[in-house]
Structure formats: C-alpha cells, structure tokens
mmCIF file of C-alpha atoms in Angstrom:
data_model
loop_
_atom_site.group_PDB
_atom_site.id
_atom_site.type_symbol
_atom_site.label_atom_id
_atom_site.label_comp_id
_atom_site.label_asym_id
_atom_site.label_seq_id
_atom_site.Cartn_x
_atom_site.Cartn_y
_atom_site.Cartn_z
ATOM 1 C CA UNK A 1 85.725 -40.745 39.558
ATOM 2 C CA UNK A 2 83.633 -38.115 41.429
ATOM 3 C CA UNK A 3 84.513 -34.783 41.614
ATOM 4 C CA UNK A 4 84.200 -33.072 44.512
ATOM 5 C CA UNK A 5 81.277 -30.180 44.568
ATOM 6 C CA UNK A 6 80.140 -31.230 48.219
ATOM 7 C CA UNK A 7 81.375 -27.704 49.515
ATOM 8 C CA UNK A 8 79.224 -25.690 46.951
ATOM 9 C CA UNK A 9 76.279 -28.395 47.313
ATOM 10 C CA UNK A 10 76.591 -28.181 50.824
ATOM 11 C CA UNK A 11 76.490 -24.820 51.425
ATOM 12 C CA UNK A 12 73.849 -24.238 48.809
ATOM 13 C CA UNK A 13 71.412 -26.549 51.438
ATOM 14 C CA UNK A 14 72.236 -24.634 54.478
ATOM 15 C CA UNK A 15 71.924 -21.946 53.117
ATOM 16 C CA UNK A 16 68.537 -22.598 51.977
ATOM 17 C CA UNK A 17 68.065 -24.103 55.575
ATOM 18 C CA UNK A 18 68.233 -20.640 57.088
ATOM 19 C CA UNK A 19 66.272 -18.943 54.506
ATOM 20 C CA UNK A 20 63.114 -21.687 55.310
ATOM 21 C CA UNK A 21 63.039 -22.689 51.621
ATOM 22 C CA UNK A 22 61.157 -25.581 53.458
ATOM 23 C CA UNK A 23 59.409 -27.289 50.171
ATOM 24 C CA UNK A 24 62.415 -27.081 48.330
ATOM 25 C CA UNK A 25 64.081 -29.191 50.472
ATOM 26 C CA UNK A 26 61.522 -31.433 51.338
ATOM 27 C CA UNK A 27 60.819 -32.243 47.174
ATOM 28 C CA UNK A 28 64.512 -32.860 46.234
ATOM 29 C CA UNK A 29 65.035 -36.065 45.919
ATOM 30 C CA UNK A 30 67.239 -38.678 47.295
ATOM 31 C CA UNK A 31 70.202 -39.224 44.887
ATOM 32 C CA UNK A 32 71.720 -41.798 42.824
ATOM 33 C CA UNK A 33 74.107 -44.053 42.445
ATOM 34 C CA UNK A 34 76.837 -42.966 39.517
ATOM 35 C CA UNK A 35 76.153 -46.356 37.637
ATOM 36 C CA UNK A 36 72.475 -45.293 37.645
ATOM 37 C CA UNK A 37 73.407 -41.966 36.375
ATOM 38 C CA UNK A 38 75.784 -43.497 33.502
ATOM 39 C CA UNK A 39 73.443 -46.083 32.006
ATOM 40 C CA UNK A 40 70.840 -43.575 32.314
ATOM 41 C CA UNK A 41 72.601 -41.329 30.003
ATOM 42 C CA UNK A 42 73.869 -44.058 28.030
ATOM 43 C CA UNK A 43 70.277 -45.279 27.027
ATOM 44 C CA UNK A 44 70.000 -41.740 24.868
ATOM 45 C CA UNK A 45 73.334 -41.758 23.993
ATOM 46 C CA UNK A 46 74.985 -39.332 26.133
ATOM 47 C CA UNK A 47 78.391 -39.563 27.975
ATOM 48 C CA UNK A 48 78.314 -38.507 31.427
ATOM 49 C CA UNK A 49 80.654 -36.083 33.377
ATOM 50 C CA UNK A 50 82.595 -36.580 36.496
ATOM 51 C CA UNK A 51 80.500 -33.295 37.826
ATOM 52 C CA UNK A 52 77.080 -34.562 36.489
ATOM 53 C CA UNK A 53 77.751 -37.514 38.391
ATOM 54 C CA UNK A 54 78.301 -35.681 41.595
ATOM 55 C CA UNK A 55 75.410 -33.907 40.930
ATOM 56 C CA UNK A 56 72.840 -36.473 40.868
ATOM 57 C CA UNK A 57 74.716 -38.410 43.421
ATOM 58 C CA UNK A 58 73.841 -35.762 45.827
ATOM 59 C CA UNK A 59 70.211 -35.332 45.047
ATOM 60 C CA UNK A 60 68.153 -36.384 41.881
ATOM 61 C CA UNK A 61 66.332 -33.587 41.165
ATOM 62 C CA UNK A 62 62.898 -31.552 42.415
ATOM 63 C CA UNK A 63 59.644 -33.678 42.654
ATOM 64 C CA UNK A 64 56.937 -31.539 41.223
ATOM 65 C CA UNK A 65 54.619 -33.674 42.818
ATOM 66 C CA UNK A 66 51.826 -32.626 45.440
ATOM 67 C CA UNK A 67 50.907 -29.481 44.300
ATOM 68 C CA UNK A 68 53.822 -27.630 44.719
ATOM 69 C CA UNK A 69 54.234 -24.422 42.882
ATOM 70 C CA UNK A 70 57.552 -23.405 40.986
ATOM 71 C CA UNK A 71 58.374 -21.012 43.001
ATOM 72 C CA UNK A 72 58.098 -23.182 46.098
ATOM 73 C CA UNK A 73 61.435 -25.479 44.427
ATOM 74 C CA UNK A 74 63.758 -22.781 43.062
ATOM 75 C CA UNK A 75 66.914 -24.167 44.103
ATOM 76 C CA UNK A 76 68.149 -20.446 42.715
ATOM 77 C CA UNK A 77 66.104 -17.536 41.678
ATOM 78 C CA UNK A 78 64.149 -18.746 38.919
ATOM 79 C CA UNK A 79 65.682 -22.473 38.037
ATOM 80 C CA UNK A 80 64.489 -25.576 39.815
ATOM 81 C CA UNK A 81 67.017 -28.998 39.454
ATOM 82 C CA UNK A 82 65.782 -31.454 37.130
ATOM 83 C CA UNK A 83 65.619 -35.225 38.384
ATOM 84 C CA UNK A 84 67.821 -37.209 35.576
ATOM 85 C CA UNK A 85 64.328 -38.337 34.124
ATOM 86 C CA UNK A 86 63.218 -35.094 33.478
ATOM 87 C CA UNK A 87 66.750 -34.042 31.903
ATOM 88 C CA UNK A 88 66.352 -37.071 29.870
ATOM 89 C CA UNK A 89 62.876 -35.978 28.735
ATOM 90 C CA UNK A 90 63.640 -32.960 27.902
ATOM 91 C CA UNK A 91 66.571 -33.620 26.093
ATOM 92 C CA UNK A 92 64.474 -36.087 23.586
ATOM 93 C CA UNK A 93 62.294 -33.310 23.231
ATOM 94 C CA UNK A 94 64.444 -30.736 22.165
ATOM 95 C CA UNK A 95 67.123 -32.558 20.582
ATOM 96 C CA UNK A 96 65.493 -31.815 17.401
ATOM 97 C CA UNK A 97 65.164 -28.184 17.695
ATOM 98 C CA UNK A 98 67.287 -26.520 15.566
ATOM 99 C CA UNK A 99 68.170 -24.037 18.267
ATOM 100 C CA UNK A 100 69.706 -27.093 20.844
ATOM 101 C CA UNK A 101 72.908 -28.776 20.057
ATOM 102 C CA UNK A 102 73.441 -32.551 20.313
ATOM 103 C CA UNK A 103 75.190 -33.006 23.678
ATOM 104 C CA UNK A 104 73.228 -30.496 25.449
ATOM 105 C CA UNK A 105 71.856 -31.783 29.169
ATOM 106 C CA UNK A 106 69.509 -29.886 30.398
ATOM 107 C CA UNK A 107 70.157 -29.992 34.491
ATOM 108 C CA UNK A 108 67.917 -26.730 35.556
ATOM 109 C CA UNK A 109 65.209 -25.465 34.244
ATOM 110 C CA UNK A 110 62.599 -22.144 34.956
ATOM 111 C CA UNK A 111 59.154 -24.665 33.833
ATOM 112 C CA UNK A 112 58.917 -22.046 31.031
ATOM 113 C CA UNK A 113 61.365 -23.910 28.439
ATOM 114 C CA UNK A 114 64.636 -22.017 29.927
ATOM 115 C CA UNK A 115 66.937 -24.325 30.649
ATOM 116 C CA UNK A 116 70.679 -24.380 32.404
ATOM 117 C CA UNK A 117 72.598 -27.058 30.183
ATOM 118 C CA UNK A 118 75.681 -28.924 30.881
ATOM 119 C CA UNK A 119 77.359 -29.034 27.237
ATOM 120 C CA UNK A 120 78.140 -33.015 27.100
ATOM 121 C CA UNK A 121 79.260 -32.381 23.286
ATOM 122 C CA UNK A 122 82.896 -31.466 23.539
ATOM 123 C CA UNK A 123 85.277 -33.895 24.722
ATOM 124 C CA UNK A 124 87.660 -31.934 26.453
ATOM 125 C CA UNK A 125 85.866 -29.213 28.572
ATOM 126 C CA UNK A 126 81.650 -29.557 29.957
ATOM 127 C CA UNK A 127 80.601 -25.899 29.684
ATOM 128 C CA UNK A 128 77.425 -24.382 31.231
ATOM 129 C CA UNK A 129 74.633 -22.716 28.626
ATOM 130 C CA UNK A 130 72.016 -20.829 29.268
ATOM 131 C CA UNK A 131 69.213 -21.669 26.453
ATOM 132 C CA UNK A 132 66.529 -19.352 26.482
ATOM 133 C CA UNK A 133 63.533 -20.339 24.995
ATOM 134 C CA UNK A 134 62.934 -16.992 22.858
ATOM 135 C CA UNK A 135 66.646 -16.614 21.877
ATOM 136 C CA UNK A 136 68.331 -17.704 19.138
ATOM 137 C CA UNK A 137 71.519 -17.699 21.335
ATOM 138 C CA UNK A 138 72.866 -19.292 23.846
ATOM 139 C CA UNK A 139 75.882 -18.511 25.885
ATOM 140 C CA UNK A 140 78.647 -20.046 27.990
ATOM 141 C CA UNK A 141 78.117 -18.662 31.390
ATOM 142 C CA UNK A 142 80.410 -20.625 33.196
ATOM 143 C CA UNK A 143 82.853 -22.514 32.303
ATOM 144 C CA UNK A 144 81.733 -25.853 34.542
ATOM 145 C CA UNK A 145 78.852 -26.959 36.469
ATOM 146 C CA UNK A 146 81.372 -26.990 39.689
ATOM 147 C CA UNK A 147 81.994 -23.079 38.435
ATOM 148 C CA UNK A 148 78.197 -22.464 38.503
ATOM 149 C CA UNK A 149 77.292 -24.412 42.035
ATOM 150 C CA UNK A 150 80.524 -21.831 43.196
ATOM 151 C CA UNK A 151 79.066 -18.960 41.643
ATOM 152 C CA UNK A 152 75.566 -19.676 43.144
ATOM 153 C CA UNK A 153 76.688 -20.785 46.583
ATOM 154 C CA UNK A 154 79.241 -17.656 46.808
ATOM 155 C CA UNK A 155 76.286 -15.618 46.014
ATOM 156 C CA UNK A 156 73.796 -17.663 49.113
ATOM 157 C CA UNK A 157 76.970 -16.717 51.187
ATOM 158 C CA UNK A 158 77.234 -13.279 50.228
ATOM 159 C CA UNK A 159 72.801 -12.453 50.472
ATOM 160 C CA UNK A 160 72.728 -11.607 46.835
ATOM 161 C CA UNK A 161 69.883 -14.632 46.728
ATOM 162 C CA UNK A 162 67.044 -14.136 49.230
ATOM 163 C CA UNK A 163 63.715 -14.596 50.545
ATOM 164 C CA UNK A 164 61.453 -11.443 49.611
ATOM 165 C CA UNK A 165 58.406 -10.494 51.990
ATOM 166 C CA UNK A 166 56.265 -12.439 49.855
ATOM 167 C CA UNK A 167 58.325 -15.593 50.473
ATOM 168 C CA UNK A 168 60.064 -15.661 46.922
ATOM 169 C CA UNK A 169 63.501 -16.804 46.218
ATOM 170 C CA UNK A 170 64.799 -13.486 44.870
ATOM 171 C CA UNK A 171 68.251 -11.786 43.687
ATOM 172 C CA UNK A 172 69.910 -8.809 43.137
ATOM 173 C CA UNK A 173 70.511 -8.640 39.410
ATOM 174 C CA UNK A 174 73.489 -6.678 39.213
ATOM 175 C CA UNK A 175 74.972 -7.991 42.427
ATOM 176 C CA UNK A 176 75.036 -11.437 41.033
ATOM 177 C CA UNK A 177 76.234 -10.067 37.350
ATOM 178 C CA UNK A 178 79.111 -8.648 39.223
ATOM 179 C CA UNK A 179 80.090 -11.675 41.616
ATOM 180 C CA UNK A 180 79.216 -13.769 38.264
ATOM 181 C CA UNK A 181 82.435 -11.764 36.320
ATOM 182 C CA UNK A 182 84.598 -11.606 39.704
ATOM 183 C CA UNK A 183 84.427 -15.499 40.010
ATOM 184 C CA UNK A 184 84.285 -16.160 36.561
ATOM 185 C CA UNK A 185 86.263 -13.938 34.867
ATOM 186 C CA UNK A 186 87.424 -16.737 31.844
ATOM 187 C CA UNK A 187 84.069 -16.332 30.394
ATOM 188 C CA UNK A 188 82.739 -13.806 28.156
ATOM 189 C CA UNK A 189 79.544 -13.113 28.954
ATOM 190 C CA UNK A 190 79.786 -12.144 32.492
ATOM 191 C CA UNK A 191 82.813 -9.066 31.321
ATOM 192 C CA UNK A 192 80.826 -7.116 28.639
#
C-alpha cells in the first residue's frame, strides 16, 4: 500500500518551481518502483514503510553528479534527499556507530554527517530523528515522514523557507520552530 504524501510532495516542487531552485530540480531523480524500494531494503535487512515507499516512488533522491554544489540541491534549508543507494550506504556505514540505532534510514542528509532518519526499528510507529553528527542525542522531531514533508511544505507555503540575495535556500529559525510545535504539537522537542 502507498500512502498518500503527493499533496506535501507536490507542493514542496512548486514551490521550489517559483523560488528557481532550478538544479535542485533538475538533479532529483526519477523514482522507483515500490518493489525496487522493498528488495532494496531487504538486501541490508531493513523493512520498508508505506511512507518510504511513497517517497522514493516520487523521486529517488539528489544526483550529486556534475559539479553541483550542496547548496545548489537543498530540497530544505540545509538537507538534500538521499537516492535509496546513498541511504543504503550510509546506513552500512554507520550502523556500527554506537551513536545510530539499528533500524535507522537515513533519507536526508546536510553532506556533513547530519542526517534526517526514518526510525524503521519499531514496529508500530516510523518516527523522524534528527542525528547530528557532534551529538550524542538524537531526537524525535516528528512523529512521521508524512508529518515532516507537512511541516516543510506548510512552511514553503507560508515563506518561512526562501531564496536569500545570494541565491541560498534559507529559513527563518524561529518561524519554522514555531510552525514546527503548531503542526506538531505530539512531539516533544518542538514545545520546550
């Protein structure tokens, strides 16, 4: 089954449309099919979600190819989306860490070892963390990825992401902390 995040995902790209984020759109890839997305996760032995599945469906990640810079593919202000491959890869190579948690996908990441990860470990509910490299750690900050791509397409909407004179994919820090708790008011982090 696929849930349904073409709203968010949708108005995530036009909204990017109007604010000429030109090379990101250009290097996101074409997506997948959900079979391709199960048996990819399957060969590292990782279940896949309903959401994770949409996900890829609708594009399978950034190419960093062609000299792009990072800042060129932010899909959001800071994070660019990881093709499957690259989740995978960094998955194997954090696994191991004893700050990461068996389970964790990471689906966004900043290209300094930040990532966005889609908690695959518990059974019942796929929670959004935000590992930070530095930290020791790492929070829920929404309780799905459909609650993030809401979260970050509400914010598009609302201008708290936008182009800065120098062309950078930029937000408003406490705008977004306070649409963050509005819209997500279930998780911790965004209330203290």
């Amino acid at each position: 089954m696929i849930i349904d995040l073409s709203a968010p995902l949708a108005s995530i790209e036009v909204a990017l449309q109007r604010l000429g984020r030109k090379t990101l759109l250009r290097s996101l890839q074409p997506g997948l099919s959900v079979e391709a997305v199960q048996s990819s996760l399957e060969a590292v032995g990782l279940a896949s979600s309903p959401e994770l599945e949409a996900l890829y469906v609708w594009k399978n990640g950034t190419s960093t190819a062609g000299g792009v810079t990072l800042d060129d593919i932010h899909l959001f202000p800071g994070f660019y989306l990881l093709s499957i491959e690259d989740a995978i890869a960094n998955y194997k190579a954090f696994v191991t860490d004893s700050r990461w948690s068996l389970g964790w996908l990471p689906i966004f990441a900043n290209g300094g070892g930040d990532f966005y990860v889609l908690d695959l470990g518990s059974l019942s509910e796929r929670p959004v963390r935000h590992f930070r490299i530095e930290g020791s750690e790492h929070p829920i900050e929404f309780s799905s990825l459909g609650a993030m791509l809401a979260t970050l397409a509400a914010a598009f909407e609302r201008g708290i992401f936008f182009v800065d004179p120098n062309g950078f994919l930029e937000m408003d820090d406490l705008a977004f902390g306070g649409l963050a708790a509005e819209l997500n008011h279930d998780i911790d982090w965004w209330q203290g």
